[in-house]
PDB file of C-alpha atoms in Angstrom:
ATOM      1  CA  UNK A   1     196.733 196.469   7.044  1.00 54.00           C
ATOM      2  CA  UNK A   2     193.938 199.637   6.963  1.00 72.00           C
ATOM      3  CA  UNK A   3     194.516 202.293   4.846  1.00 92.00           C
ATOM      4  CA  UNK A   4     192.884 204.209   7.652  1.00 96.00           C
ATOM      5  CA  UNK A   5     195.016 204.070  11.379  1.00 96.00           C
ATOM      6  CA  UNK A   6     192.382 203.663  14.069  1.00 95.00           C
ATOM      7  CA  UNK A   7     193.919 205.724  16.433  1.00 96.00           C
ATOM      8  CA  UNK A   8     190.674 205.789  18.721  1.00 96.00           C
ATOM      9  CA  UNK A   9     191.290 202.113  19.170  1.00 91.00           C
ATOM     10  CA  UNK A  10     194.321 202.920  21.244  1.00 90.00           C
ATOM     11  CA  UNK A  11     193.307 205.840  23.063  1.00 95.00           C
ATOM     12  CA  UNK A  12     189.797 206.829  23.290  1.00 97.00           C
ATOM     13  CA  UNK A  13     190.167 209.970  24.722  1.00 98.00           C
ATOM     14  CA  UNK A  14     192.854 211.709  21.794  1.00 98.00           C
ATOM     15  CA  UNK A  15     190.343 214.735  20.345  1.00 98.00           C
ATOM     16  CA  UNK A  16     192.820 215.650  17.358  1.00 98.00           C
ATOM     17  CA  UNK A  17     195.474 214.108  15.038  1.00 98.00           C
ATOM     18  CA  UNK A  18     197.634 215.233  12.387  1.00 98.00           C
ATOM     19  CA  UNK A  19     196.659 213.461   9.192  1.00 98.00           C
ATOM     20  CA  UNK A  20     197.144 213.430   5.189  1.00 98.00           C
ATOM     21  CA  UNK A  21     194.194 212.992   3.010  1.00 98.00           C
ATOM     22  CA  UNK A  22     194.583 209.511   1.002  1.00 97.00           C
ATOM     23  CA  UNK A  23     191.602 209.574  -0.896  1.00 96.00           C
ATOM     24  CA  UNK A  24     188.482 212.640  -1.584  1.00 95.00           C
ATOM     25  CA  UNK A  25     185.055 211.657  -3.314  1.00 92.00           C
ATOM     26  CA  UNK A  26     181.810 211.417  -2.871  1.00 91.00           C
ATOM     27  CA  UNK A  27     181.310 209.431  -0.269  1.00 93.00           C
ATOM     28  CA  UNK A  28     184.015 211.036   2.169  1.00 96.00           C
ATOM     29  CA  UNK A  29     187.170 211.846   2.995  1.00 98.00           C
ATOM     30  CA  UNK A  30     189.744 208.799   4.003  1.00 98.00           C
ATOM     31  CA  UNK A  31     192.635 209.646   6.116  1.00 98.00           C
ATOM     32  CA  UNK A  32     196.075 207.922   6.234  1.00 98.00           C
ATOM     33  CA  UNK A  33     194.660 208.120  10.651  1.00 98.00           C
ATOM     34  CA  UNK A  34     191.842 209.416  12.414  1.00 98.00           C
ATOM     35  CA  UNK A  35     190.304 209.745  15.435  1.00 98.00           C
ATOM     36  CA  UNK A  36     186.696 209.673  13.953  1.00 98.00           C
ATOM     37  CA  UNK A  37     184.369 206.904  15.353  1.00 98.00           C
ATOM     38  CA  UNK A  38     182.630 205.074  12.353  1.00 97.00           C
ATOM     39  CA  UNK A  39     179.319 203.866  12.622  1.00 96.00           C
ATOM     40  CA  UNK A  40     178.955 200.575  14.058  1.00 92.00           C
ATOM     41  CA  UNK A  41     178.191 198.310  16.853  1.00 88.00           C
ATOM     42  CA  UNK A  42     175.158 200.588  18.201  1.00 93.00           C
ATOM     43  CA  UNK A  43     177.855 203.556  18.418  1.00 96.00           C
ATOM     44  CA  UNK A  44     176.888 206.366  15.680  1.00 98.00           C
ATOM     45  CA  UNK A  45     179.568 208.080  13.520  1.00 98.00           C
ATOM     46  CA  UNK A  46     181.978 210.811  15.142  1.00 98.00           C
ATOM     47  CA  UNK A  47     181.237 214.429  14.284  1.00 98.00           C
ATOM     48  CA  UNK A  48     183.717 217.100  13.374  1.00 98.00           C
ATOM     49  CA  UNK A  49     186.055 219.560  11.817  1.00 98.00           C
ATOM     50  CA  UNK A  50     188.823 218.897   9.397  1.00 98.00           C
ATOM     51  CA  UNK A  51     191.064 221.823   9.266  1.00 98.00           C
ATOM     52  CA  UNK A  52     193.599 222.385   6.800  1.00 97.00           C
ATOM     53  CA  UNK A  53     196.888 224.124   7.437  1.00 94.00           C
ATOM     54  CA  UNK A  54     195.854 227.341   5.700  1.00 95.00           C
ATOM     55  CA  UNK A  55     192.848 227.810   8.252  1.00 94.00           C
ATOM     56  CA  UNK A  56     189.959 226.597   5.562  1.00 95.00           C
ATOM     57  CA  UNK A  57     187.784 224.160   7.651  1.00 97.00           C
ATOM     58  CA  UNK A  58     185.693 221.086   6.293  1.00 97.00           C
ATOM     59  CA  UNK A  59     182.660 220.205   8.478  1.00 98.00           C
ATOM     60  CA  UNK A  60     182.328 216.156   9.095  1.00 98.00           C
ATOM     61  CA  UNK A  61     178.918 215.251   9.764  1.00 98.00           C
ATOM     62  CA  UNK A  62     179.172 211.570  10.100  1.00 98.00           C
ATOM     63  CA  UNK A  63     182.092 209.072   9.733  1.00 98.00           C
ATOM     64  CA  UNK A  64     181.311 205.651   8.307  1.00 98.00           C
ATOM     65  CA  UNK A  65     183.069 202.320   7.956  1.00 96.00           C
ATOM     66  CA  UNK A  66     184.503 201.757   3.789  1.00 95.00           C
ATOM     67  CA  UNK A  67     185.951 198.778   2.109  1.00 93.00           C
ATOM     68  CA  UNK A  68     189.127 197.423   2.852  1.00 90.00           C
ATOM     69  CA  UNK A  69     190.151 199.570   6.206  1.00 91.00           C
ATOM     70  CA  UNK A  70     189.358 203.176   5.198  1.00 95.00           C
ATOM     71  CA  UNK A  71     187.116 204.763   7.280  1.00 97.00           C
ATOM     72  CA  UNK A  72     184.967 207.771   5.566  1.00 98.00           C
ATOM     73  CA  UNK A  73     184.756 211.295   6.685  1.00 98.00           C
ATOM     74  CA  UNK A  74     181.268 212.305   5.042  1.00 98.00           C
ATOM     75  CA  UNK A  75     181.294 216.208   4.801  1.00 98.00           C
ATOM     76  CA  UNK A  76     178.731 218.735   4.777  1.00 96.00           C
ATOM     77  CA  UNK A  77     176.677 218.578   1.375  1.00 92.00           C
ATOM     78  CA  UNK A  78     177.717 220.573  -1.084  1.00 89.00           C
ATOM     79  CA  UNK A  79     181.136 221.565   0.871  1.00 85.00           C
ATOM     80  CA  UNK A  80     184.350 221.182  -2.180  1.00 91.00           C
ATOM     81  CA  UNK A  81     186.713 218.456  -0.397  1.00 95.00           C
ATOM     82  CA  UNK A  82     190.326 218.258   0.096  1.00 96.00           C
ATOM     83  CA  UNK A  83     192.212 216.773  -2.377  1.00 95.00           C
ATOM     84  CA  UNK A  84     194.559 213.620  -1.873  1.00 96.00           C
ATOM     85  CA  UNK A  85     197.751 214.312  -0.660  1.00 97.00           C
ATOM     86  CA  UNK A  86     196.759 217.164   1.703  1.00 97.00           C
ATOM     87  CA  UNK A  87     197.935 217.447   4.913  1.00 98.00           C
ATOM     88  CA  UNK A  88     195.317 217.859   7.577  1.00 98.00           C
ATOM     89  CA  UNK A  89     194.056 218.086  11.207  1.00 98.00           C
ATOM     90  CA  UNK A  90     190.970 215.994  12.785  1.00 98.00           C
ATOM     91  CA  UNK A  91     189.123 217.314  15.180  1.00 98.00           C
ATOM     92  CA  UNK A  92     186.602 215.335  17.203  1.00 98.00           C
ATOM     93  CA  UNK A  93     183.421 217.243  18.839  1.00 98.00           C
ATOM     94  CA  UNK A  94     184.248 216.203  22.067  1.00 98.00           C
ATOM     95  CA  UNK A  95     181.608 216.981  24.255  1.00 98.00           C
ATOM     96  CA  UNK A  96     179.298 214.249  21.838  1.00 98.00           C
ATOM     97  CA  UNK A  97     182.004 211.926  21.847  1.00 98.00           C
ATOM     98  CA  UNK A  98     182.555 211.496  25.162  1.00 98.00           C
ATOM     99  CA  UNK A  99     178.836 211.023  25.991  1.00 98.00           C
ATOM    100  CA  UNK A 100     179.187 208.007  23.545  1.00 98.00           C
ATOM    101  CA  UNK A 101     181.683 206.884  25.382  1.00 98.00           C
ATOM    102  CA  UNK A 102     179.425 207.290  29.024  1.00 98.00           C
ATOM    103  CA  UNK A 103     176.726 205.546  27.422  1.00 98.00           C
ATOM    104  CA  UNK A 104     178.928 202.882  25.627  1.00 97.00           C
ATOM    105  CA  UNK A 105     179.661 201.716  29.129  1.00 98.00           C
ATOM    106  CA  UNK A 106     176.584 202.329  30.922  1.00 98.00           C
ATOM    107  CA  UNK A 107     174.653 199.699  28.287  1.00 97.00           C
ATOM    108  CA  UNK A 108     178.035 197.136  29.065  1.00 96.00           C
ATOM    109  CA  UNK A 109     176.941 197.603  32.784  1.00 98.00           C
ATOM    110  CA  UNK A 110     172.909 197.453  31.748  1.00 98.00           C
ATOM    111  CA  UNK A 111     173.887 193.976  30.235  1.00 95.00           C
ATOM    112  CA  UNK A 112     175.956 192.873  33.347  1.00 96.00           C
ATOM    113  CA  UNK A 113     172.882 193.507  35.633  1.00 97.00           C
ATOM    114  CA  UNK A 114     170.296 191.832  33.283  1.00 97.00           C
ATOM    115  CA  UNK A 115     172.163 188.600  32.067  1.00 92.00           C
ATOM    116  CA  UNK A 116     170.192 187.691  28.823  1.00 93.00           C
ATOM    117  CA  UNK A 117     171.552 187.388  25.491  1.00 90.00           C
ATOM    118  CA  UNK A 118     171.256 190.873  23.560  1.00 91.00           C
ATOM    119  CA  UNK A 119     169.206 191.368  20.275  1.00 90.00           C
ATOM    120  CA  UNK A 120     170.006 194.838  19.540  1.00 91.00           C
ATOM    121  CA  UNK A 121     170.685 198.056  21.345  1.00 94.00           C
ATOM    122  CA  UNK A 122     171.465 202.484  20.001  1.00 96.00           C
ATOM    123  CA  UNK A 123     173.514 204.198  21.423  1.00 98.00           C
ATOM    124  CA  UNK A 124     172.859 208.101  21.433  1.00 97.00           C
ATOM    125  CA  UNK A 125     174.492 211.545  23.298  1.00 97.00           C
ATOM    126  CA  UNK A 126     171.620 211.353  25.788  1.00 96.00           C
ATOM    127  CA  UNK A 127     170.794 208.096  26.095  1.00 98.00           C
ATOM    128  CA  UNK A 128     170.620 203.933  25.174  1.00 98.00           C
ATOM    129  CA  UNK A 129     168.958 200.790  24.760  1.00 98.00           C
ATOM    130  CA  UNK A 130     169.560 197.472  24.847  1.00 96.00           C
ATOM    131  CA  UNK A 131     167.380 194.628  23.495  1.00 95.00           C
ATOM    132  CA  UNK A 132     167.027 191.825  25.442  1.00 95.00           C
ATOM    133  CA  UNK A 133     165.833 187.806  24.684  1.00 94.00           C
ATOM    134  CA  UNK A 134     163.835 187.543  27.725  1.00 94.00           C
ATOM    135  CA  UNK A 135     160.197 187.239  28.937  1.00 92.00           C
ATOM    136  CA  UNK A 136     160.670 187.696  32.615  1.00 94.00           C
ATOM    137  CA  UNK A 137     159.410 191.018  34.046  1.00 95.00           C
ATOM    138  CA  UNK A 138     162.434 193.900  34.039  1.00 97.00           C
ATOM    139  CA  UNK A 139     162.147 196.043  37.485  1.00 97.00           C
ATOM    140  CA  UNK A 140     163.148 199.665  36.254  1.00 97.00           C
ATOM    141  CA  UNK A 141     163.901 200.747  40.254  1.00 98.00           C
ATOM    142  CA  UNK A 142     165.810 197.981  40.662  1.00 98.00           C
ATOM    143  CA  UNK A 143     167.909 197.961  37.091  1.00 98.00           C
ATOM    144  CA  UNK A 144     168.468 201.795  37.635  1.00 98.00           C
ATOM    145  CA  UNK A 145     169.696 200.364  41.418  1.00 98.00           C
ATOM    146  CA  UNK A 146     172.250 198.210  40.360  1.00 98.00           C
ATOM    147  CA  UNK A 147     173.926 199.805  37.406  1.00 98.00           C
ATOM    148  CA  UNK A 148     174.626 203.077  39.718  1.00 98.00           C
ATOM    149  CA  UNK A 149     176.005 201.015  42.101  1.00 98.00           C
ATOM    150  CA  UNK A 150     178.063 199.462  39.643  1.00 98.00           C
ATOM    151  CA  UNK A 151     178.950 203.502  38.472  1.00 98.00           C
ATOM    152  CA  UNK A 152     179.585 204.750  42.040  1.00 98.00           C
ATOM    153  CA  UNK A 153     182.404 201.798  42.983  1.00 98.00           C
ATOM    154  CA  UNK A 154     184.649 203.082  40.191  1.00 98.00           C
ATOM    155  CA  UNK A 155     185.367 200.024  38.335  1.00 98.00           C
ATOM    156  CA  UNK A 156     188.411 200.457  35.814  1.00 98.00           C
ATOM    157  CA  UNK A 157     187.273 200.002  32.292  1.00 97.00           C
ATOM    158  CA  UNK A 158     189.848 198.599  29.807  1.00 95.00           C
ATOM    159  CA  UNK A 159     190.604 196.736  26.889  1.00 90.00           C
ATOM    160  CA  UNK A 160     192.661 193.269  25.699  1.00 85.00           C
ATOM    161  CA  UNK A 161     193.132 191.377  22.726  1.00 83.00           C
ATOM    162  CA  UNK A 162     192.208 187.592  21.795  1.00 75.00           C
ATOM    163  CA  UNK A 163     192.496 185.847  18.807  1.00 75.00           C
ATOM    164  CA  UNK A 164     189.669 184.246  16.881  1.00 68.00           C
ATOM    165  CA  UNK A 165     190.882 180.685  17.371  1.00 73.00           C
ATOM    166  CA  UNK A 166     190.695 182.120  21.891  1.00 69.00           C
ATOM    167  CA  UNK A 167     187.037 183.572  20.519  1.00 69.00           C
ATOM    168  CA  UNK A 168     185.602 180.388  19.319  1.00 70.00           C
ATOM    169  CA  UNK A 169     186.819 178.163  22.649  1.00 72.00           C
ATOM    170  CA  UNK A 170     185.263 180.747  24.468  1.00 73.00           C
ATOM    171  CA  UNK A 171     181.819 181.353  22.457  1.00 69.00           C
ATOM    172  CA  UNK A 172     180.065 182.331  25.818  1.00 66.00           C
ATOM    173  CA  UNK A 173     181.815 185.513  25.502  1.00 63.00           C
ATOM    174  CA  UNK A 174     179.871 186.948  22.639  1.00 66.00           C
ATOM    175  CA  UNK A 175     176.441 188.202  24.516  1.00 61.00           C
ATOM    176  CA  UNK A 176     175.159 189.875  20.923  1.00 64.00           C
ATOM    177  CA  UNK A 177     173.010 187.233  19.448  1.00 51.00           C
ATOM    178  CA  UNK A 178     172.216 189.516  16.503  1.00 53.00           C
ATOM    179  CA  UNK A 179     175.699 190.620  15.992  1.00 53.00           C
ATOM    180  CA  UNK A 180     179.279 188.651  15.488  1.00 56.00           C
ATOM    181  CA  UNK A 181     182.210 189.663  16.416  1.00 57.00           C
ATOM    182  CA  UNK A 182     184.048 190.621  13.172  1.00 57.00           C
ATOM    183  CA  UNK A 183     186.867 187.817  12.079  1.00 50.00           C
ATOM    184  CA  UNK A 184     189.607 187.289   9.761  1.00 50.00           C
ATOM    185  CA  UNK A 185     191.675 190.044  11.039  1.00 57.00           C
ATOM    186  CA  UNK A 186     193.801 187.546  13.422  1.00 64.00           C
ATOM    187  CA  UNK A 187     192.546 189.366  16.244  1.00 74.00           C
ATOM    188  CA  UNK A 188     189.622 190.341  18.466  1.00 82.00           C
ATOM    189  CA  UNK A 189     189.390 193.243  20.997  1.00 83.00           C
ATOM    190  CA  UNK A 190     187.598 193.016  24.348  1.00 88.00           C
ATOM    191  CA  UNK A 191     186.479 195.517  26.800  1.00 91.00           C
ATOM    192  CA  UNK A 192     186.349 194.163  29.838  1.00 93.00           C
ATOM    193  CA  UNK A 193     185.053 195.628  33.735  1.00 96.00           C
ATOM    194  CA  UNK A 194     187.034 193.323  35.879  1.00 95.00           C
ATOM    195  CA  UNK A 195     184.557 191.190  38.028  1.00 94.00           C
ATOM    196  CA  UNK A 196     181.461 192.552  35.842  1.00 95.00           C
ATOM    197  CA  UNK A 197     181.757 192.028  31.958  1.00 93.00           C
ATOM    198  CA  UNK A 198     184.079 190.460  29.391  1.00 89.00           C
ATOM    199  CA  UNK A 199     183.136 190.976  26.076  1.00 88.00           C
ATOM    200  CA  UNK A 200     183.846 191.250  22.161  1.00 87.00           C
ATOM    201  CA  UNK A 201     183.038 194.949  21.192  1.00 88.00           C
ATOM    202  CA  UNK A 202     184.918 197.415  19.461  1.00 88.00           C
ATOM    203  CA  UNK A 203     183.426 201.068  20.752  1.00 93.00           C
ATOM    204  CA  UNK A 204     184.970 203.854  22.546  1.00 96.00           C
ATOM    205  CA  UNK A 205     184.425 203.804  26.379  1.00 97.00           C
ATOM    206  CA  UNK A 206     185.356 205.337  29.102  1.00 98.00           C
ATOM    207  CA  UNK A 207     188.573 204.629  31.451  1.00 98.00           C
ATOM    208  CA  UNK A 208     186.152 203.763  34.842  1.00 98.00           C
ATOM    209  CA  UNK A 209     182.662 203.536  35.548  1.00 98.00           C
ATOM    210  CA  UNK A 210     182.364 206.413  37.842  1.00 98.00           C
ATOM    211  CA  UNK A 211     183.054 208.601  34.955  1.00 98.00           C
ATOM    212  CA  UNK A 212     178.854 207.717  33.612  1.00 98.00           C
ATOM    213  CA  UNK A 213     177.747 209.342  36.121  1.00 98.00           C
ATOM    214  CA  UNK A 214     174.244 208.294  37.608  1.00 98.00           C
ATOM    215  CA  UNK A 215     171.233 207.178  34.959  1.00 98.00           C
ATOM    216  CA  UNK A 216     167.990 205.913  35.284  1.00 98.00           C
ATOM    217  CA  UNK A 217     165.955 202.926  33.416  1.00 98.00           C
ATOM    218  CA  UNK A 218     163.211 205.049  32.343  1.00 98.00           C
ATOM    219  CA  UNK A 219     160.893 202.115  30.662  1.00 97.00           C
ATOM    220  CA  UNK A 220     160.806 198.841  29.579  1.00 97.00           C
ATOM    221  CA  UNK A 221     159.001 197.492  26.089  1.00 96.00           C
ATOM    222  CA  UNK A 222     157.570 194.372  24.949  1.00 94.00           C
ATOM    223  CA  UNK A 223     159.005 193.880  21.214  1.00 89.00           C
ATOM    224  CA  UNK A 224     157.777 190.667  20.695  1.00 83.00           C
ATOM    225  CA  UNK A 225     157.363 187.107  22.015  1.00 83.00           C
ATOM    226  CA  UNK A 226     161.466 186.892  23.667  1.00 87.00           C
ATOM    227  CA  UNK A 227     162.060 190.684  23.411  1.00 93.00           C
ATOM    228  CA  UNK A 228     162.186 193.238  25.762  1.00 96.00           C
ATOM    229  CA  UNK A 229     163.874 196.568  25.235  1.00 97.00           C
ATOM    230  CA  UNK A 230     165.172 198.586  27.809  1.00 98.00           C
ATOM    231  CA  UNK A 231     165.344 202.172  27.839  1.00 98.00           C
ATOM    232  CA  UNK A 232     168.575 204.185  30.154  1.00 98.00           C
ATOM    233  CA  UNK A 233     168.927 208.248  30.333  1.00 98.00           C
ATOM    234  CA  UNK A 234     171.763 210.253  32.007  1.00 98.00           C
ATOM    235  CA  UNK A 235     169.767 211.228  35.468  1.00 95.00           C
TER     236      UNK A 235
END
């Protein structure tokens, strides 16, 4: 079991929750729950506020993944911590969030329209890429073409859970050739665009396409002999 409750894993959209500081150091502030995004996956770190119940305020300026569940809530330098055992609330900046989220989905509907196995990909508040293992020529026009028409029909987003012994008799499902799945959990989650992608990945989307809004495929690099990385923007 995590130390640290996941609650964006259940609803992406919760901004706050109630939570009591389990351990303070260093390295960041755990949480007994969060809804703080760590790094991972392409999808940065959530940024924040921690705000205790006397009104002082802690500044989170990344969250990252830590051993055995806990996920870290790294606070401005030279900011004193909470201590364990203090009850607090986590607040999400929203507005950066939520663009994650956009973009999240906009790169699962990049990778639907250009079917090639994935190398890498970044996800930012403003825009993506994803690397592709390809050498055939990538029309910008008509990759910006297809993923808006996949954002203008409104396809529901959601999620479902498999586990790893469904993952491995299904090993076409995994798209990231740079990147497993994580195992040993019991249990994998998968976002899936009915009709238009089914895939391992852990990040925070959002609940239907149309919410991305139109983007445009503003270039396309070589990065070597099977590598071409494609570049999306909110339009």
């Amino acid at each position: 079991m995590s130390i640290t409750e996941p609650l964006f894993r259940a609803d992406a959209y919760r901004r706050s929750c109630d939570a009591t500081v389990v351990e303070s150091g260093p390295a960041g502030v755990v949480l007994d729950r969060t809804v703080f995004y760590p790094l991972g996956g392409g999808q940065p770190g959530d940024t924040g506020v921690l705000r205790a119940t006397d009104g002082r305020e802690w500044r989170v300026v990344d969250t990252r993944k830590g051993e055995a569940g806990r996920v870290l809530h790294v606070l401005e330098a030279g900011t004193p911590p909470p201590g364990a055992g203090d009850p607090v609330e986590a607040l999400l900046d929203w507005e950066r969030r939520h663009a994650h989220m956009r973009m999240h989905t906009c790169l699962h509907l990049l990778g639907s329209v250009l079917r090639y196995g994935v190398t890498g990909g970044q996800i930012a508040a403003d825009k993506g890429r994803l690397d592709f293992d390809t050498q055939d020529e990538i029309d910008k026009e008509r990759v910006t073409e297809a993923v808006n028409a996949l954002v203008e029909a409104n396809h529901a987003v959601q999620s479902q859970w498999i586990t790893d012994d469904e993952l491995d008799r299904q090993p076409e499902l995994v798209r990231t050739m740079s990147v497993q799945p994580p195992r040993g959990v019991g249990r994998i989650r998968l976002l899936e665009i009915p009709g238009v992608d089914l895939q391992p990945c852990g990040g925070t989307h959002v609940a239907a396409t149309g919410e991305i809004g139109r983007v445009a495929v503003t270039r396309v690099e070589n990065k070597g002999k099977h590598n071409k990385r494609v570049y999306v923007v909110f339009a």
